[in-house]
C-alpha cells in the first residue's frame, strides 16, 4: 500500500506529496520542507495511518529541492531510519548548505553573463540565502545507482536517474504494477520547467562542465520515460494521473512553440537572454528573474543545438543572434 501524504510548504507550488510505502522496510519517499508546520502535519498524517515518525525504517529522496528533502535530518534522527538516495545526490544531502552556496555562485555568474542587472542579482542572492533554512542534511547510509533495484518484502522498485527538472531527479518504478513515483519529473497541472543548477555527476554532467543544458537534458529524460509502460504517475505535487505519454507529448509541443517564439524574437534583433525574458514576460518580479532566465536559456539551448542561433560575447555579456 502506498499512502499519499500531502505536506504543506511555504512555496508557491503549495503542498508536496510525500509517499509512505507501507511495506518492509517501512519507507518514506520525500520529507517535506524543514518547518515545524510540515513536521506536525506529517506526523499527524502518519498517526492517522497507524504509524509514527519513530517507525520509519528508510527514507528515500527524489531530488535536491528543499520541499522534498528539508526534514530528512529531523526524521532520520528521530526514527533511526536509513537514508537512501541516488549516489550523485548523496554529497548534496550530506552537505546541503555547501552545495546551495556553490549553486548560488553558478546562478550569480549566469545571471550577470546573460544581462541581468547587478542590483537584481544581488537582491536575488539574498532571497536565495533566506530560503536556505527550508533545506536540511543527513548522513546517507545507502547509495542508489541508476538502474538498480530497491527491495521490499512485497515489491521491488527500480531506481532511475532522469535529470532535467533538477540534476538529481530520481524515479522509483514498480514494473509489476506500472506505478511510477515521479517526484517533479512530470506533474499534471504545471509544467515542471528545469531550473539551471550545478551538475552533480552521472547523467546530469560533471561539475565544472560549463552551463548545464537543463532543458535539453530534461527532454532526453522525458523521452525515456515516455517509452515506459507506466500505468499511473504518483507525482511530487498534485493528483496522481495516467496517460503519461500524452502529457509528455503536450510538454514537447509546448517547448517547441516556445523555442520558435524565442527564435523569432532573436531573428528580429540580437538580444541577451534577459532581454528575451523581458520581451516575453515584461518586467517580472525580482524573485522570478532566475526562473525566467532558466526558462529562456533552456529554449535557447534547443536553438543552439539545431544551429539556428549563435552566442556572441559583448564585453562579458552573451548576446544571441540568428545563425
Ligand atoms: Zn523540485
Coordinates of C-alpha atoms and ligand atoms in Angstrom, one line a residue:
X1 CA 0.0 0.0 0.0
X2 CA 1.4 3.4 -0.9
X3 CA -0.2 6.3 1.0
X4 CA 0.0 9.9 -0.3
X5 CA 0.9 12.4 2.4
X6 CA 0.5 16.0 1.1
X7 CA 2.7 18.1 3.4
X8 CA 2.5 21.9 3.5
X9 CA 5.3 24.1 2.1
X10 CA 5.9 27.8 2.3
X11 CA 6.4 27.9 -1.5
X12 CA 4.1 29.0 -4.4
X13 CA 3.8 25.3 -5.5
X14 CA 1.7 24.5 -2.4
X15 CA 1.8 21.1 -0.8
X16 CA 4.4 18.5 -1.7
X17 CA 3.4 14.8 -1.9
X18 CA 5.4 12.5 0.3
X19 CA 4.7 8.8 -0.1
X20 CA 4.6 6.3 2.7
X21 CA 5.3 2.8 1.3
X22 CA 3.7 0.5 3.9
X23 CA 5.9 -2.5 3.4
X24 CA 9.1 -3.9 4.9
X25 CA 11.1 -1.8 5.4
X26 CA 8.6 1.0 6.2
X27 CA 9.7 3.6 3.7
X28 CA 9.0 7.3 3.3
X29 CA 9.7 8.9 -0.1
X30 CA 10.4 12.6 0.4
X31 CA 10.0 14.5 3.6
X32 CA 8.6 18.0 3.1
X33 CA 10.4 21.2 3.9
X34 CA 12.3 21.8 7.2
X35 CA 9.4 23.6 9.1
X36 CA 7.5 23.0 12.2
X37 CA 4.2 23.0 10.4
X38 CA 5.4 20.4 7.9
X39 CA 6.7 18.2 10.7
X40 CA 3.4 18.4 12.7
X41 CA 1.2 17.7 9.7
X42 CA 3.4 14.8 8.6
X43 CA 3.3 13.2 12.0
X44 CA -0.5 13.6 12.2
X45 CA -0.9 12.0 8.7
X46 CA 1.3 9.1 9.8
X47 CA -0.7 8.7 13.0
X48 CA -4.0 8.6 11.0
X49 CA -2.4 5.6 9.2
X50 CA -1.4 3.9 12.5
X51 CA 2.3 4.9 12.2
X52 CA 4.7 7.2 13.9
X53 CA 7.8 9.0 12.7
X54 CA 9.7 6.7 15.1
X55 CA 8.5 3.7 13.0
X56 CA 10.2 4.8 9.8
X57 CA 12.9 2.5 8.7
X58 CA 14.0 4.0 5.4
X59 CA 13.9 7.5 3.8
X60 CA 14.3 7.9 0.0
X61 CA 14.6 11.4 -1.6
X62 CA 13.5 12.0 -5.2
X63 CA 15.6 15.2 -5.7
X64 CA 17.6 18.0 -4.2
X65 CA 14.9 20.7 -3.7
X66 CA 14.1 21.8 -0.2
X67 CA 10.4 21.0 -0.3
X68 CA 11.4 17.3 -0.9
X69 CA 14.3 16.9 1.5
X70 CA 14.1 19.6 4.2
X71 CA 13.1 17.3 7.0
X72 CA 15.4 14.5 6.2
X73 CA 17.8 15.2 9.1
X74 CA 15.0 15.6 11.7
X75 CA 13.1 12.5 10.6
X76 CA 16.3 10.3 10.4
X77 CA 17.4 11.5 13.9
X78 CA 14.0 10.7 15.4
X79 CA 13.4 7.3 13.7
X80 CA 16.9 6.0 13.1
X81 CA 15.7 5.3 9.5
X82 CA 18.5 4.8 6.9
X83 CA 18.6 7.4 4.3
X84 CA 18.9 6.0 0.8
X85 CA 19.5 8.4 -2.2
X86 CA 21.0 8.4 -5.7
X87 CA 24.8 8.2 -5.5
X88 CA 25.2 11.6 -7.2
X89 CA 22.7 13.2 -4.8
X90 CA 24.4 11.9 -1.6
X91 CA 27.1 14.7 -1.2
X92 CA 24.3 17.3 -1.5
X93 CA 22.1 15.6 1.1
X94 CA 25.1 15.3 3.4
X95 CA 26.2 19.0 3.0
X96 CA 23.1 20.9 1.8
X97 CA 24.3 24.4 2.7
X98 CA 27.7 24.0 1.0
X99 CA 26.0 22.8 -2.2
X100 CA 23.4 25.6 -2.1
X101 CA 26.3 28.1 -1.8
X102 CA 28.0 26.6 -4.9
X103 CA 24.7 26.6 -6.7
X104 CA 24.2 30.3 -5.9
X105 CA 27.6 31.1 -7.3
X106 CA 26.7 29.4 -10.6
X107 CA 23.4 31.3 -10.6
X108 CA 25.1 34.7 -10.0
X109 CA 27.6 34.1 -12.7
X110 CA 24.9 33.0 -15.2
X111 CA 22.7 36.0 -14.4
X112 CA 25.5 38.5 -14.9
X113 CA 26.6 36.8 -18.1
X114 CA 23.1 36.9 -19.6
X115 CA 22.4 40.5 -18.9
X116 CA 20.5 40.7 -15.6
X117 CA 21.5 44.0 -13.8
X118 CA 23.8 43.6 -10.9
X119 CA 21.4 45.1 -8.3
X120 CA 18.8 42.5 -9.2
X121 CA 21.4 39.7 -9.0
X122 CA 22.4 40.9 -5.5
X123 CA 18.8 41.0 -4.3
X124 CA 18.2 37.5 -5.6
X125 CA 21.2 36.1 -3.9
X126 CA 19.9 37.4 -0.6
X127 CA 16.5 35.8 -1.3
X128 CA 18.1 32.5 -2.0
X129 CA 20.1 32.6 1.2
X130 CA 16.9 33.3 3.1
X131 CA 15.4 30.2 1.6
X132 CA 18.3 28.1 2.8
X133 CA 16.7 27.2 6.1
X134 CA 13.9 25.2 4.5
X135 CA 16.5 22.6 3.4
X136 CA 18.3 20.1 5.6
X137 CA 21.1 17.5 5.8
X138 CA 21.5 13.9 6.9
X139 CA 24.1 11.1 6.7
X140 CA 23.4 8.9 3.8
X141 CA 23.5 5.2 4.6
X142 CA 22.8 3.7 1.2
X143 CA 23.8 4.8 -2.3
X144 CA 21.3 4.0 -5.1
X145 CA 22.6 3.6 -8.6
X146 CA 20.8 4.3 -11.8
X147 CA 19.1 1.1 -12.9
X148 CA 19.5 -0.6 -9.5
X149 CA 16.6 -2.2 -7.6
X150 CA 15.2 -1.0 -4.3
X151 CA 14.0 -4.1 -2.4
X152 CA 11.0 -4.5 -0.1
X153 CA 9.3 -7.7 1.3
X154 CA 6.4 -7.2 -1.0
X155 CA 7.7 -5.3 -4.0
X156 CA 10.7 -4.1 -6.0
X157 CA 11.2 -0.6 -7.2
X158 CA 13.6 0.3 -10.0
X159 CA 15.7 3.3 -9.4
X160 CA 16.0 5.6 -12.5
X161 CA 18.1 8.7 -12.8
X162 CA 16.2 11.1 -15.0
X163 CA 17.8 14.5 -14.6
X164 CA 16.3 17.7 -16.0
X165 CA 13.9 19.3 -13.6
X166 CA 16.9 19.1 -11.3
X167 CA 20.2 17.3 -11.8
X168 CA 19.4 14.7 -9.2
X169 CA 15.8 13.7 -10.3
X170 CA 15.2 10.1 -9.3
X171 CA 12.2 8.0 -10.3
X172 CA 11.0 4.8 -8.5
X173 CA 9.3 2.4 -10.8
X174 CA 7.2 -0.6 -9.9
X175 CA 7.4 -2.7 -13.0
X176 CA 4.8 -5.2 -11.6
X177 CA 2.0 -2.5 -11.2
X178 CA 3.3 0.1 -13.6
X179 CA 3.3 2.7 -10.8
X180 CA 5.9 5.4 -11.0
X181 CA 6.8 7.6 -8.1
X182 CA 8.0 10.6 -10.1
X183 CA 9.0 13.5 -7.9
X184 CA 8.8 16.6 -10.0
X185 CA 9.9 14.9 -13.2
X186 CA 6.3 15.0 -14.5
X187 CA 3.4 16.9 -12.9
X188 CA 0.0 17.1 -14.4
X189 CA -1.2 20.7 -13.6
X190 CA 2.1 22.5 -14.0
X191 CA 5.0 22.1 -16.4
X192 CA 8.0 21.5 -14.2
X193 CA 10.4 23.7 -16.0
X194 CA 14.1 22.9 -15.5
X195 CA 15.9 25.3 -13.3
X196 CA 19.6 25.6 -14.2
X197 CA 21.6 24.1 -11.4
X198 CA 25.1 22.8 -10.9
X199 CA 25.7 19.4 -12.4
X200 CA 26.1 16.6 -9.8
X201 CA 27.8 14.0 -11.9
X202 CA 26.4 11.0 -13.8
X203 CA 23.8 11.8 -16.4
X204 CA 23.5 15.3 -15.1
X205 CA 27.0 16.1 -16.3
X206 CA 30.2 16.6 -14.3
X207 CA 30.6 19.6 -12.1
X208 CA 32.6 22.3 -13.9
X209 CA 31.1 21.4 -17.3
X210 CA 30.1 24.9 -18.3
X211 CA 26.5 25.8 -18.5
X212 CA 24.3 22.8 -17.9
X213 CA 21.8 22.4 -20.7
X214 CA 18.9 21.7 -18.4
X215 CA 16.0 21.6 -20.9
X216 CA 17.9 19.5 -23.4
X217 CA 18.7 17.0 -20.7
X218 CA 15.1 17.2 -19.4
X219 CA 13.7 16.4 -22.8
X220 CA 16.0 13.4 -23.2
X221 CA 14.8 12.1 -19.8
X222 CA 11.2 12.6 -20.8
X223 CA 11.7 10.7 -24.0
X224 CA 12.9 7.7 -22.0
X225 CA 10.0 7.9 -19.6
X226 CA 7.5 8.2 -22.4
X227 CA 8.7 4.8 -23.7
X228 CA 7.9 3.0 -20.4
X229 CA 4.7 1.2 -19.8
X230 CA 3.7 3.4 -16.9
X231 CA 0.1 2.9 -15.6
X232 CA 0.0 5.7 -13.1
X233 CA 2.3 8.5 -12.0
X234 CA 2.5 9.5 -8.4
X235 CA 3.9 13.0 -8.7
X236 CA 5.6 15.3 -6.2
X237 CA 2.8 17.8 -6.5
X238 CA -0.9 17.5 -7.3
X239 CA -3.1 14.4 -8.2
X240 CA -1.9 11.1 -9.5
X241 CA -2.5 10.5 -13.2
X242 CA -2.4 8.1 -16.1
X243 CA -1.6 8.5 -19.8
X244 CA 1.8 10.0 -19.2
X245 CA 2.7 9.7 -22.9
X246 CA 0.0 12.2 -23.9
X247 CA 1.1 14.6 -21.2
X248 CA 4.8 14.3 -22.3
X249 CA 3.7 15.0 -25.9
X250 CA 1.9 18.1 -24.8
X251 CA 5.0 19.3 -23.0
X252 CA 7.1 18.6 -26.1
X253 CA 4.9 20.7 -28.3
X254 CA 4.8 23.5 -25.7
X255 CA 8.6 23.6 -25.6
X256 CA 8.7 23.6 -29.4
X257 CA 6.3 26.6 -29.6
X258 CA 8.3 28.5 -27.0
X259 CA 11.6 27.8 -28.8
X260 CA 10.1 29.0 -32.1
X261 CA 8.8 32.2 -30.4
X262 CA 12.3 32.9 -29.0
X263 CA 13.8 32.1 -32.3
X264 CA 11.6 34.8 -33.9
X265 CA 12.5 37.4 -31.3
X266 CA 16.2 36.7 -31.9
X267 CA 15.6 37.0 -35.7
X268 CA 14.0 40.5 -35.2
X269 CA 17.2 41.7 -33.4
X270 CA 20.0 40.3 -31.4
X271 CA 19.2 40.2 -27.7
X272 CA 20.5 38.9 -24.4
X273 CA 18.6 36.1 -22.6
X274 CA 17.4 38.7 -20.1
X275 CA 16.1 41.0 -22.8
X276 CA 14.3 37.9 -24.3
X277 CA 12.7 37.2 -20.9
X278 CA 11.6 40.9 -20.7
X279 CA 10.2 40.8 -24.3
X280 CA 8.1 37.7 -23.3
X281 CA 7.0 38.4 -19.7
X282 CA 7.7 42.2 -19.3
X283 CA 9.4 43.3 -16.1
X284 CA 8.9 40.3 -13.9
X285 CA 9.2 40.3 -10.1
X286 CA 12.9 40.2 -9.0
X287 CA 12.3 36.8 -7.4
X288 CA 11.3 35.4 -10.8
X289 CA 14.3 36.6 -12.7
X290 CA 16.3 33.4 -12.4
X291 CA 13.3 31.3 -13.1
X292 CA 12.6 33.1 -16.3
X293 CA 16.2 33.2 -17.3
X294 CA 16.4 29.4 -16.9
X295 CA 13.3 29.1 -19.0
X296 CA 14.7 31.2 -21.8
X297 CA 18.1 29.6 -21.7
X298 CA 16.5 26.2 -21.9
X299 CA 14.9 27.1 -25.2
X300 CA 17.9 28.9 -26.5
X301 CA 19.9 25.7 -25.9
X302 CA 17.4 23.9 -28.2
X303 CA 18.0 26.5 -30.9
X304 CA 21.8 26.4 -30.4
X305 CA 21.7 22.7 -30.7
X306 CA 20.0 23.0 -34.1
X307 CA 22.4 25.6 -35.2
X308 CA 19.7 28.3 -35.6
X309 CA 21.2 30.8 -33.2
X310 CA 24.7 31.7 -32.1
X311 CA 26.1 33.3 -28.9
X312 CA 28.2 36.4 -29.3
X313 CA 30.3 37.8 -26.5
X314 CA 29.9 41.5 -26.0
X315 CA 32.0 42.8 -23.1
X316 CA 31.4 39.7 -21.0
X317 CA 27.6 39.5 -21.7
X318 CA 26.2 37.0 -24.1
X319 CA 24.1 38.3 -27.0
X320 CA 22.1 35.9 -29.0
X321 CA 21.7 36.3 -32.7
X322 CA 20.4 34.3 -35.7
X323 CA 22.9 32.0 -37.3
Ligands
LIG1 ZN1 11.6 20.2 -7.4

